[in-house]
Coordinates of C-alpha atoms in Angstrom, one line a residue:
M1278 CA -26.6 -19.4 7.7
E1279 CA -23.7 -17.2 6.7
N1280 CA -24.2 -15.6 3.3
R1281 CA -21.0 -13.6 3.1
A1282 CA -19.3 -13.5 -0.3
Q1283 CA -16.3 -15.9 -0.7
W1284 CA -13.3 -16.2 -3.0
G1285 CA -13.7 -18.8 -5.7
T1286 CA -10.3 -20.4 -5.1
R1287 CA -7.4 -20.1 -2.7
A1288 CA -5.2 -18.9 -5.6
G1289 CA -7.8 -16.2 -6.2
F1290 CA -7.4 -14.9 -2.6
I1291 CA -3.6 -15.0 -2.8
M1292 CA -3.6 -13.2 -6.1
A1293 CA -5.8 -10.5 -4.6
A1294 CA -3.7 -10.2 -1.5
V1295 CA -0.5 -10.0 -3.5
G1296 CA -2.2 -7.5 -5.9
S1297 CA -3.0 -5.3 -2.9
A1298 CA 0.5 -5.5 -1.5
V1299 CA 2.3 -5.0 -4.8
G1300 CA 1.8 -1.4 -5.7
L1301 CA 3.6 1.7 -6.8
G1302 CA 5.8 1.7 -3.7
N1303 CA 7.4 -1.7 -4.7
I1304 CA 8.6 -0.2 -7.9
W1305 CA 9.6 3.4 -7.0
R1306 CA 10.2 3.3 -3.2
F1307 CA 12.0 0.1 -2.3
P1308 CA 15.0 0.4 -4.6
G1309 CA 15.9 3.9 -3.3
V1310 CA 15.3 3.0 0.3
A1311 CA 17.6 -0.1 0.0
Y1312 CA 20.3 1.9 -1.8
E1313 CA 20.3 4.7 0.8
N1314 CA 20.4 2.4 3.8
G1315 CA 23.4 0.1 3.1
G1316 CA 22.7 -1.5 -0.3
G1317 CA 23.1 -5.2 0.0
A1318 CA 23.5 -4.9 3.8
F1319 CA 20.0 -3.5 4.0
F1320 CA 18.5 -6.9 3.2
L1321 CA 19.5 -8.2 6.6
P1322 CA 17.3 -5.7 8.6
Y1323 CA 14.7 -6.0 5.8
L1324 CA 14.4 -9.8 6.2
F1325 CA 14.4 -9.4 10.0
A1326 CA 11.5 -6.8 9.7
L1327 CA 9.6 -9.1 7.4
L1328 CA 9.8 -12.1 9.8
T1329 CA 9.2 -10.1 13.0
A1330 CA 6.6 -7.5 11.8
G1331 CA 5.4 -8.0 8.2
I1332 CA 4.4 -11.7 8.2
P1333 CA 3.2 -11.7 11.9
L1334 CA 0.9 -8.7 11.2
L1335 CA -0.4 -10.4 8.0
I1336 CA -1.2 -13.5 10.0
L1337 CA -2.9 -11.4 12.6
E1338 CA -5.1 -9.6 10.1
F1339 CA -5.8 -12.7 8.1
T1340 CA -6.9 -14.4 11.3
M1341 CA -9.0 -11.5 12.5
G1342 CA -10.9 -11.3 9.2
H1343 CA -11.3 -15.1 8.9
K1344 CA -12.5 -15.6 12.5
Y1345 CA -14.9 -12.7 12.8
R1346 CA -16.1 -12.7 9.2
G1347 CA -16.4 -9.0 8.7
S1348 CA -14.9 -5.7 7.4
A1349 CA -12.4 -4.0 9.7
P1350 CA -15.1 -2.1 11.7
L1351 CA -17.3 -5.1 12.2
T1352 CA -14.3 -7.3 13.0
Y1353 CA -13.0 -4.9 15.7
A1354 CA -16.6 -4.6 17.1
R1355 CA -16.9 -8.4 17.4
L1356 CA -13.4 -8.8 18.8
S1357 CA -13.7 -6.4 21.7
K1358 CA -16.2 -3.8 23.0
G1359 CA -14.9 -0.3 22.2
G1360 CA -12.6 -1.4 19.4
E1361 CA -14.8 -0.5 16.5
W1362 CA -13.4 3.0 16.1
I1363 CA -9.9 1.6 15.2
G1364 CA -11.5 -0.3 12.3
W1365 CA -13.2 2.9 11.1
W1366 CA -9.9 4.8 11.6
Q1367 CA -8.3 2.3 9.3
T1368 CA -11.1 2.6 6.7
A1369 CA -10.9 6.4 6.8
I1370 CA -7.2 6.1 6.0
S1371 CA -8.0 3.9 3.1
F1372 CA -10.5 6.4 1.8
V1373 CA -8.0 9.3 1.9
I1374 CA -5.3 7.2 0.1
A1375 CA -7.8 6.2 -2.6
T1376 CA -8.5 9.8 -3.4
Y1377 CA -4.9 10.6 -4.4
Y1378 CA -3.6 7.2 -5.3
S1379 CA -6.1 7.0 -8.2
V1380 CA -4.6 10.3 -9.6
I1381 CA -1.1 8.8 -9.7
I1382 CA -2.5 5.8 -11.6
A1383 CA -4.0 8.3 -14.1
W1384 CA -0.5 9.9 -14.6
A1385 CA 0.9 6.4 -15.3
M1386 CA -1.9 5.7 -17.7
M1387 CA -1.2 8.9 -19.6
F1388 CA 2.5 8.4 -19.6
S1389 CA 1.9 5.0 -21.2
Y1390 CA 0.5 7.0 -24.1
F1391 CA 3.3 9.6 -24.0
S1392 CA 5.9 6.8 -24.3
F1393 CA 5.2 6.4 -28.0
G1394 CA 7.2 9.1 -29.6
Q1395 CA 8.6 10.2 -26.2
Q1396 CA 6.3 13.2 -26.0
W1397 CA 7.9 14.4 -22.8
G1398 CA 10.9 15.7 -24.8
T1399 CA 14.4 16.1 -23.5
D1400 CA 13.6 18.1 -20.3
T1401 CA 11.5 15.5 -18.6
Q1402 CA 11.3 17.5 -15.3
A1403 CA 9.9 20.6 -16.9
F1404 CA 7.5 18.5 -18.9
L1405 CA 6.1 16.8 -15.8
F1406 CA 5.7 19.8 -13.6
E1407 CA 5.1 22.6 -16.1
D1408 CA 3.6 21.1 -19.3
Y1409 CA 1.7 18.1 -17.9
L1410 CA 0.7 18.9 -14.3
Q1411 CA 0.8 22.7 -14.8
T1412 CA 1.7 23.0 -11.2
T1413 CA 0.8 26.2 -9.3
A1414 CA 2.0 27.5 -5.9
A1415 CA 1.2 25.5 -2.8
G1416 CA -2.3 26.2 -1.6
E1417 CA -3.7 27.3 -4.9
F1418 CA -6.2 24.9 -6.6
G1419 CA -6.2 26.3 -10.1
S1420 CA -8.3 24.6 -12.7
L1421 CA -8.7 20.9 -13.6
V1422 CA -5.9 19.6 -15.8
P1423 CA -7.7 17.8 -18.7
S1424 CA -4.8 15.3 -19.3
V1425 CA -5.1 14.2 -15.7
F1426 CA -8.9 14.4 -15.4
I1427 CA -9.7 12.3 -18.5
P1428 CA -7.5 9.2 -17.5
L1429 CA -8.8 9.6 -13.9
I1430 CA -12.3 8.9 -15.2
F1431 CA -11.1 5.7 -16.8
V1432 CA -9.3 4.7 -13.5
W1433 CA -12.4 5.1 -11.5
V1434 CA -14.7 3.4 -14.0
I1435 CA -12.4 0.3 -14.0
A1436 CA -12.0 0.2 -10.2
L1437 CA -15.7 0.7 -9.4
G1438 CA -16.8 -1.6 -12.2
V1439 CA -14.6 -4.4 -10.8
L1440 CA -15.9 -3.8 -7.2
S1441 CA -19.5 -3.7 -8.3
A1442 CA -19.1 -7.1 -9.9
G1443 CA -18.4 -8.6 -6.5
V1444 CA -15.6 -10.6 -4.8
K1445 CA -15.5 -13.7 -7.0
K1446 CA -16.7 -12.2 -10.4
G1447 CA -15.0 -8.9 -9.9
I1448 CA -12.0 -8.6 -7.6
E1449 CA -10.8 -12.2 -8.1
I1450 CA -11.0 -12.2 -11.9
A1451 CA -9.4 -8.8 -12.2
N1452 CA -6.4 -9.8 -10.1
R1453 CA -6.1 -13.1 -11.9
I1454 CA -5.6 -11.1 -15.1
M1455 CA -3.6 -8.1 -13.8
I1456 CA -1.1 -9.8 -11.5
P1457 CA 0.3 -12.3 -14.0
L1458 CA 0.3 -9.6 -16.7
L1459 CA 2.1 -7.2 -14.4
L1460 CA 4.8 -9.8 -13.5
V1461 CA 5.4 -10.7 -17.2
M1462 CA 5.7 -7.1 -18.2
F1463 CA 8.0 -6.1 -15.5
L1464 CA 10.1 -9.3 -16.0
I1465 CA 10.5 -8.2 -19.7
I1466 CA 11.6 -4.7 -18.6
T1467 CA 14.1 -6.2 -16.1
V1468 CA 15.7 -8.7 -18.5
R1469 CA 16.0 -5.9 -21.2
A1470 CA 17.6 -3.5 -18.7
L1471 CA 20.1 -6.2 -17.6
F1472 CA 21.6 -6.2 -21.1
L1473 CA 22.1 -2.4 -21.3
E1474 CA 25.5 -0.8 -21.1
G1475 CA 26.3 0.1 -17.5
A1476 CA 23.7 -2.2 -16.1
I1477 CA 26.3 -4.1 -14.1
D1478 CA 27.5 -0.9 -12.5
G1479 CA 24.0 -0.2 -11.4
L1480 CA 23.5 -3.6 -9.9
N1481 CA 26.9 -3.3 -8.1
A1482 CA 25.7 0.0 -6.5
F1483 CA 22.4 -1.7 -5.5
F1484 CA 23.8 -4.9 -4.0
Q1485 CA 27.2 -3.7 -2.7
P1486 CA 26.9 -4.0 1.1
N1487 CA 27.8 -1.1 3.4
W1488 CA 28.1 -3.1 6.6
A1489 CA 29.0 0.0 8.6
M1490 CA 25.4 1.2 8.3
I1491 CA 23.9 -1.9 10.0
G1492 CA 24.5 -0.4 13.4
E1493 CA 22.5 2.8 12.5
P1494 CA 19.0 2.8 14.1
S1495 CA 17.7 4.8 11.1
V1496 CA 18.5 1.8 8.8
W1497 CA 16.4 -0.6 11.0
V1498 CA 13.6 2.0 11.1
A1499 CA 13.7 2.3 7.3
A1500 CA 13.5 -1.5 7.0
Y1501 CA 10.4 -1.7 9.3
G1502 CA 8.9 1.2 7.5
Q1503 CA 9.3 -0.3 4.1
I1504 CA 7.8 -3.6 5.2
F1505 CA 5.0 -1.9 7.0
F1506 CA 4.0 0.4 4.1
S1507 CA 4.4 -2.2 1.3
L1508 CA 2.3 -5.1 2.7
S1509 CA -1.1 -3.3 2.9
I1510 CA -1.3 -4.0 6.6
A1511 CA -3.1 -1.8 9.2
F1512 CA -5.5 0.0 6.9
A1513 CA -8.4 -2.5 6.8
I1514 CA -7.6 -4.2 3.5
M1515 CA -6.3 -7.6 4.6
I1516 CA -9.0 -7.9 7.2
A1517 CA -11.7 -7.4 4.6
Y1518 CA -10.1 -9.7 2.1
S1519 CA -9.6 -12.5 4.6
S1520 CA -13.3 -12.2 5.7
Y1521 CA -14.2 -13.7 2.3
L1522 CA -12.1 -16.8 2.8
P1523 CA -13.8 -20.2 3.2
K1524 CA -13.8 -21.6 6.8
K1525 CA -11.2 -24.1 5.9
S1526 CA -8.3 -21.9 4.9
D1527 CA -4.5 -22.2 5.6
I1528 CA -4.1 -18.7 7.1
T1529 CA -0.5 -18.9 8.1
N1530 CA 0.7 -20.4 4.8
N1531 CA -1.2 -17.8 2.9
A1532 CA 0.5 -15.0 4.9
F1533 CA 4.0 -16.4 4.2
I1534 CA 3.2 -16.7 0.5
T1535 CA 1.8 -13.2 0.3
G1536 CA 4.7 -11.7 2.3
F1537 CA 7.5 -13.4 0.3
A1538 CA 5.7 -12.8 -3.0
N1539 CA 5.6 -9.0 -2.2
S1540 CA 9.3 -9.0 -1.3
S1541 CA 10.2 -10.9 -4.4
V1542 CA 8.5 -8.3 -6.5
E1543 CA 10.4 -5.6 -4.6
L1544 CA 13.7 -7.3 -5.3
L1545 CA 12.8 -7.7 -9.0
A1546 CA 12.0 -4.0 -9.1
G1547 CA 15.3 -3.1 -7.5
I1548 CA 17.2 -5.1 -10.1
G1549 CA 15.3 -3.6 -13.0
V1550 CA 15.4 0.0 -11.7
F1551 CA 19.2 -0.1 -10.8
A1552 CA 20.1 -1.8 -14.1
A1553 CA 18.3 1.1 -15.9
L1554 CA 19.9 3.7 -13.6
G1555 CA 23.3 2.2 -14.3
F1556 CA 22.6 2.6 -18.0
M1557 CA 21.6 6.2 -17.5
A1558 CA 24.7 7.0 -15.5
S1559 CA 26.9 5.4 -18.2
Q1560 CA 25.2 7.4 -21.0
S1561 CA 25.5 10.6 -19.0
G1562 CA 29.1 10.0 -17.8
V1563 CA 28.2 10.5 -14.1
A1564 CA 28.3 8.4 -11.0
I1565 CA 25.3 6.2 -10.0
D1566 CA 24.5 8.3 -6.9
E1567 CA 23.9 11.3 -9.2
V1568 CA 21.0 9.7 -11.0
V1569 CA 19.4 7.7 -8.1
A1570 CA 15.9 8.9 -7.3
S1571 CA 12.7 7.6 -5.8
G1572 CA 9.0 8.2 -5.8
V1573 CA 7.4 10.5 -8.4
G1574 CA 10.8 11.8 -9.5
L1575 CA 12.0 8.3 -10.4
A1576 CA 8.9 7.2 -12.2
F1577 CA 8.0 10.4 -14.1
V1578 CA 11.3 12.2 -14.5
V1579 CA 14.2 9.8 -14.4
F1580 CA 12.6 6.9 -16.3
P1581 CA 11.5 9.0 -19.2
Q1582 CA 15.1 10.2 -19.4
I1583 CA 16.3 6.6 -19.5
I1584 CA 13.7 5.7 -22.1
N1585 CA 15.0 8.6 -24.3
E1586 CA 18.5 7.1 -24.2
F1587 CA 17.4 3.6 -25.2
P1588 CA 19.2 2.2 -28.3
A1589 CA 16.0 0.8 -29.8
F1590 CA 12.3 0.2 -29.1
N1591 CA 12.1 3.2 -26.8
G1592 CA 8.3 3.4 -27.1
I1593 CA 7.7 -0.2 -26.3
F1594 CA 10.0 -0.1 -23.3
G1595 CA 8.3 3.0 -22.0
F1596 CA 4.9 1.6 -22.6
L1597 CA 5.7 -1.6 -20.7
F1598 CA 7.1 0.4 -17.7
F1599 CA 4.2 2.8 -17.3
A1600 CA 1.6 0.1 -18.1
S1601 CA 3.2 -1.9 -15.3
L1602 CA 2.8 1.0 -12.9
T1603 CA -0.8 1.3 -14.0
L1604 CA -1.6 -2.4 -13.3
A1605 CA 0.2 -2.3 -10.0
G1606 CA -1.7 0.8 -9.0
L1607 CA -5.1 -0.5 -10.1
S1608 CA -4.8 -3.8 -8.2
S1609 CA -3.9 -1.9 -5.1
L1610 CA -6.6 0.8 -5.6
I1611 CA -9.3 -1.9 -5.9
S1612 CA -8.3 -3.3 -2.6
I1613 CA -8.1 0.1 -1.0
V1614 CA -11.6 1.0 -2.0
E1615 CA -12.9 -2.4 -1.0
A1616 CA -11.7 -1.7 2.5
F1617 CA -14.2 1.1 3.1
V1618 CA -16.9 -0.4 0.8
S1619 CA -17.0 -3.5 2.9
G1620 CA -17.3 -1.3 6.0
I1621 CA -20.2 0.6 4.6
M1622 CA -21.9 -2.7 3.6
D1623 CA -21.6 -4.2 7.1
K1624 CA -22.4 -1.1 9.1
F1625 CA -25.3 0.3 7.2
E1626 CA -26.6 -3.0 5.7
V1627 CA -26.7 -1.9 2.1
K1628 CA -26.0 -3.9 -1.0
R1629 CA -22.6 -3.9 -2.6
K1630 CA -23.5 -1.7 -5.6
T1631 CA -25.0 0.9 -3.3
A1632 CA -21.9 0.9 -1.1
V1633 CA -19.6 1.2 -4.2
L1634 CA -21.7 4.0 -5.6
F1635 CA -21.7 5.9 -2.3
G1636 CA -18.3 5.2 -0.9
G1637 CA -16.4 4.9 -4.2
G1638 CA -18.3 7.7 -5.8
L1639 CA -17.5 10.1 -3.0
A1640 CA -13.8 9.1 -3.2
A1641 CA -13.8 9.7 -7.0
L1642 CA -15.4 13.1 -6.5
L1643 CA -12.8 14.2 -3.9
S1644 CA -10.0 12.9 -6.1
L1645 CA -10.7 15.8 -8.4
V1646 CA -8.9 18.0 -5.9
F1647 CA -5.6 16.2 -6.9
A1648 CA -6.4 16.6 -10.6
T1649 CA -6.2 20.4 -10.4
Q1650 CA -3.1 22.5 -11.2
G1651 CA -2.4 22.6 -7.5
G1652 CA -3.0 18.9 -7.1
L1653 CA 0.6 17.8 -6.8
N1654 CA 1.2 19.9 -3.7
F1655 CA -1.9 18.7 -2.0
L1656 CA -1.0 15.1 -2.9
D1657 CA 2.5 15.4 -1.6
V1658 CA 1.5 16.7 1.9
A1659 CA -1.6 14.5 2.3
D1660 CA 0.4 11.4 1.3
Y1661 CA 3.2 12.0 3.7
F1662 CA 1.0 12.7 6.7
I1663 CA -1.6 10.0 6.1
N1664 CA 1.1 7.4 5.7
Q1665 CA 3.4 8.5 8.6
F1666 CA 0.7 9.6 11.1
G1667 CA -2.1 7.5 9.8
I1668 CA -0.9 4.0 8.8
A1669 CA 2.1 3.8 11.1
L1670 CA 0.2 5.2 14.1
V1671 CA -3.0 3.1 13.6
G1672 CA -0.7 0.0 13.3
L1673 CA 0.8 0.8 16.7
F1674 CA -2.7 1.2 18.2
E1675 CA -3.8 -2.0 16.5
V1676 CA -1.1 -4.3 18.0
V1677 CA -1.2 -2.6 21.4
F1678 CA -5.0 -2.8 21.6
I1679 CA -5.1 -6.5 20.6
A1680 CA -2.1 -7.7 22.6
W1681 CA -2.4 -5.6 25.8
F1682 CA -5.9 -4.3 26.1
A1683 CA -8.2 -6.9 24.4
K1684 CA -5.7 -9.7 25.2
Q1685 CA -6.7 -11.6 22.1
L1686 CA -3.4 -12.9 20.8
T1687 CA -3.9 -16.4 22.4
P1688 CA -7.5 -16.9 21.0
L1689 CA -6.4 -15.6 17.6
K1690 CA -3.3 -17.9 17.7
N1691 CA -5.6 -20.9 18.5
H1692 CA -7.8 -20.0 15.6
A1693 CA -4.9 -19.7 13.1
D1694 CA -3.4 -23.0 14.4
A1695 CA -6.7 -24.8 14.0
V1696 CA -6.9 -24.1 10.3
S1697 CA -3.2 -23.9 9.3
D1698 CA -0.5 -26.5 8.6
I1699 CA 2.2 -24.2 10.0
K1700 CA 1.6 -23.8 13.8
L1701 CA 2.5 -20.5 15.4
G1702 CA 5.0 -20.6 18.2
A1703 CA 5.9 -18.2 20.9
W1704 CA 7.8 -16.0 18.3
W1705 CA 4.4 -14.8 16.9
K1706 CA 3.1 -13.5 20.2
I1707 CA 6.5 -12.0 21.1
C1708 CA 6.8 -10.2 17.8
L1709 CA 3.3 -8.6 18.1
S1710 CA 3.3 -7.9 21.8
I1711 CA 6.9 -6.6 22.1
I1712 CA 9.0 -6.2 19.0
T1713 CA 6.5 -4.6 16.7
P1714 CA 5.1 -2.1 19.2
L1715 CA 8.6 -1.1 20.2
M1716 CA 9.7 -0.5 16.6
L1717 CA 6.5 1.4 15.7
G1718 CA 6.7 3.4 18.9
Y1719 CA 10.3 4.3 18.1
M1720 CA 9.3 5.3 14.5
M1721 CA 6.5 7.5 15.8
Y1722 CA 8.8 9.2 18.3
G1723 CA 11.3 10.0 15.6
L1724 CA 8.6 11.2 13.2
L1725 CA 6.9 13.4 15.8
K1726 CA 10.2 14.9 16.9
E1727 CA 11.2 15.6 13.3
N1728 CA 7.9 17.1 12.3
L1729 CA 7.3 19.1 15.4
L1730 CA 10.8 20.6 15.5
G1731 CA 10.9 21.2 11.7
D1732 CA 8.5 21.6 8.8
Y1733 CA 7.9 18.9 6.2
G1734 CA 9.2 19.9 2.8
G1735 CA 12.2 21.9 4.1
G1736 CA 10.5 25.2 3.9
A1737 CA 8.8 24.6 0.5
Y1738 CA 5.4 24.7 2.2
S1739 CA 4.0 27.2 4.6
R1740 CA 3.1 26.0 8.1
E1741 CA -0.5 26.9 7.4
F1742 CA -0.5 24.7 4.3
I1743 CA 1.1 21.8 6.1
F1744 CA -1.5 22.0 9.0
N1745 CA -4.5 22.4 6.7
Y1746 CA -3.7 19.6 4.3
G1747 CA -1.3 17.4 6.3
W1748 CA -1.9 17.3 10.0
S1749 CA -5.6 18.0 9.6
V1750 CA -6.0 15.1 7.2
A1751 CA -4.2 12.7 9.6
I1752 CA -6.1 13.9 12.6
G1753 CA -9.4 14.0 10.7
A1754 CA -9.1 10.3 9.9
I1755 CA -9.0 9.6 13.7
L1756 CA -12.1 11.8 14.3
V1757 CA -14.0 10.2 11.4
G1758 CA -13.2 6.8 12.9
V1759 CA -14.6 7.8 16.3
L1760 CA -17.7 9.5 14.8
L1761 CA -18.6 6.5 12.5
A1762 CA -18.2 4.1 15.4
Q1763 CA -21.0 6.1 17.1
A1764 CA -23.1 6.7 14.0
K1765 CA -25.4 3.7 14.1
S1766 CA -25.7 0.9 16.5
W1767 CA -25.2 -2.6 15.3
K1768 CA -28.0 -5.1 15.6
K1769 CA -27.4 -7.6 18.3
T1770 CA -27.3 -10.4 15.7
S1771 CA -24.7 -8.5 13.7
L1772 CA -22.2 -8.7 16.6
E1773 CA -22.6 -12.4 17.1
V1774 CA -19.3 -14.2 16.2
P1775 CA -20.0 -16.7 13.4
K1776 CA -19.3 -20.3 14.3
S1777 CA -15.7 -20.8 13.2
A1778 CA -13.6 -23.7 12.0
S1779 CA -11.5 -23.3 15.2
A1780 CA -14.5 -23.5 17.4
D1781 CA -15.6 -26.7 15.6
K1782 CA -12.2 -28.2 16.2
E1783 CA -12.0 -27.2 19.9
V1784 CA -15.4 -28.6 20.6
S1785 CA -14.6 -31.9 18.9
S1786 CA -11.3 -32.2 20.7

């Protein structure tokens, strides 16, 4: 009899999946990507990418986890002989991301406190890099920064505490609280931003279509990249989460809900961010393009400047914004850590609390590297290379392996159709076997060409630093995946595929 943990409700699973997908990138990455790639015109390739890559991949990973009832390593091992290393590669990527993602959440947590009284002062850039992070030269560790280290402890206590409580009593309950609260808070921010002076100018800049850019290959690559990186696909999370679904689960519908919910939050973020940027441009007397930023700069430099200019309730607005970042980050961090915790539980047959203590504890310990004075430089390089040459590359390996080597698209389609109201047509197999591999392959070609001919950071980092903390991290994740796949043999019974709902239906028919 199967004794794998299960979600308490379908809504609980969807909340958790949406919580994983909705993270920091929705708020600080999407608005800038859309603006730089055609504004309103970008939504056409974005929607096309969602329907041809995002949702098909979500359906694929939901189906894999549901059918094979395991973490990514166990699922790949059950799916096809020789595939386990891909699952471990994905979990290794999740492990790396957890070590630095937790630190960014700690920043957001601390900036929630700084919001009251605008403790960052008028020069928000100097405050972030010099006063708060105390950044040193690339390659130097320096000492631990107390104002990063202390909130980082709280971040890990919350995340590991939730994971230790289990799927139903921990992850599900946490997301049922965090996701509605996140949406309410960010909705308040957006509505308030819309009534600021200059907000309309900001929205016009965000939505005004530049149709001339639609023909640019880079715009379509950006659309696929945004969809790929924002949906938590290809790094073990969605496989692990779907393995906790009951046998009777509408997989396809769940994937559509998750995909469109994530995109809705991105759109909401774009509206709120550009309304605020329009206000800042109006107050500064400059054009919108002079204040547009993304990533760390948008969240921790530009937004504090915007908060400084607010006509009233500056502290409350700032708190809501950074608390939203904190909640978005925590919901994603919990899912990221669960990806490798579930792998440890399955492979080494240990209890959840042991896996959380070992896997989560090790990630927490290594995260201290990014809490040092040199942490920002290490974070910047590790984040770029593990995303571009980790997630994107393993995603390419995933779809090619399943579609062309293991030839499992038809069995997986049959399984999804057996338990779902929406039946998968030929479009699903075409997307995963042709469109997605071609787009990811083109992305990887462009990225390799760019990074082999030039250096990341435009000369800000030495080649030695980029290799040691960028390329080595990305390549190391692959090696760890291969080594863990060889570390301990599965018991014969562990690799038996559990009796599935689709099998029941096929037999009865």
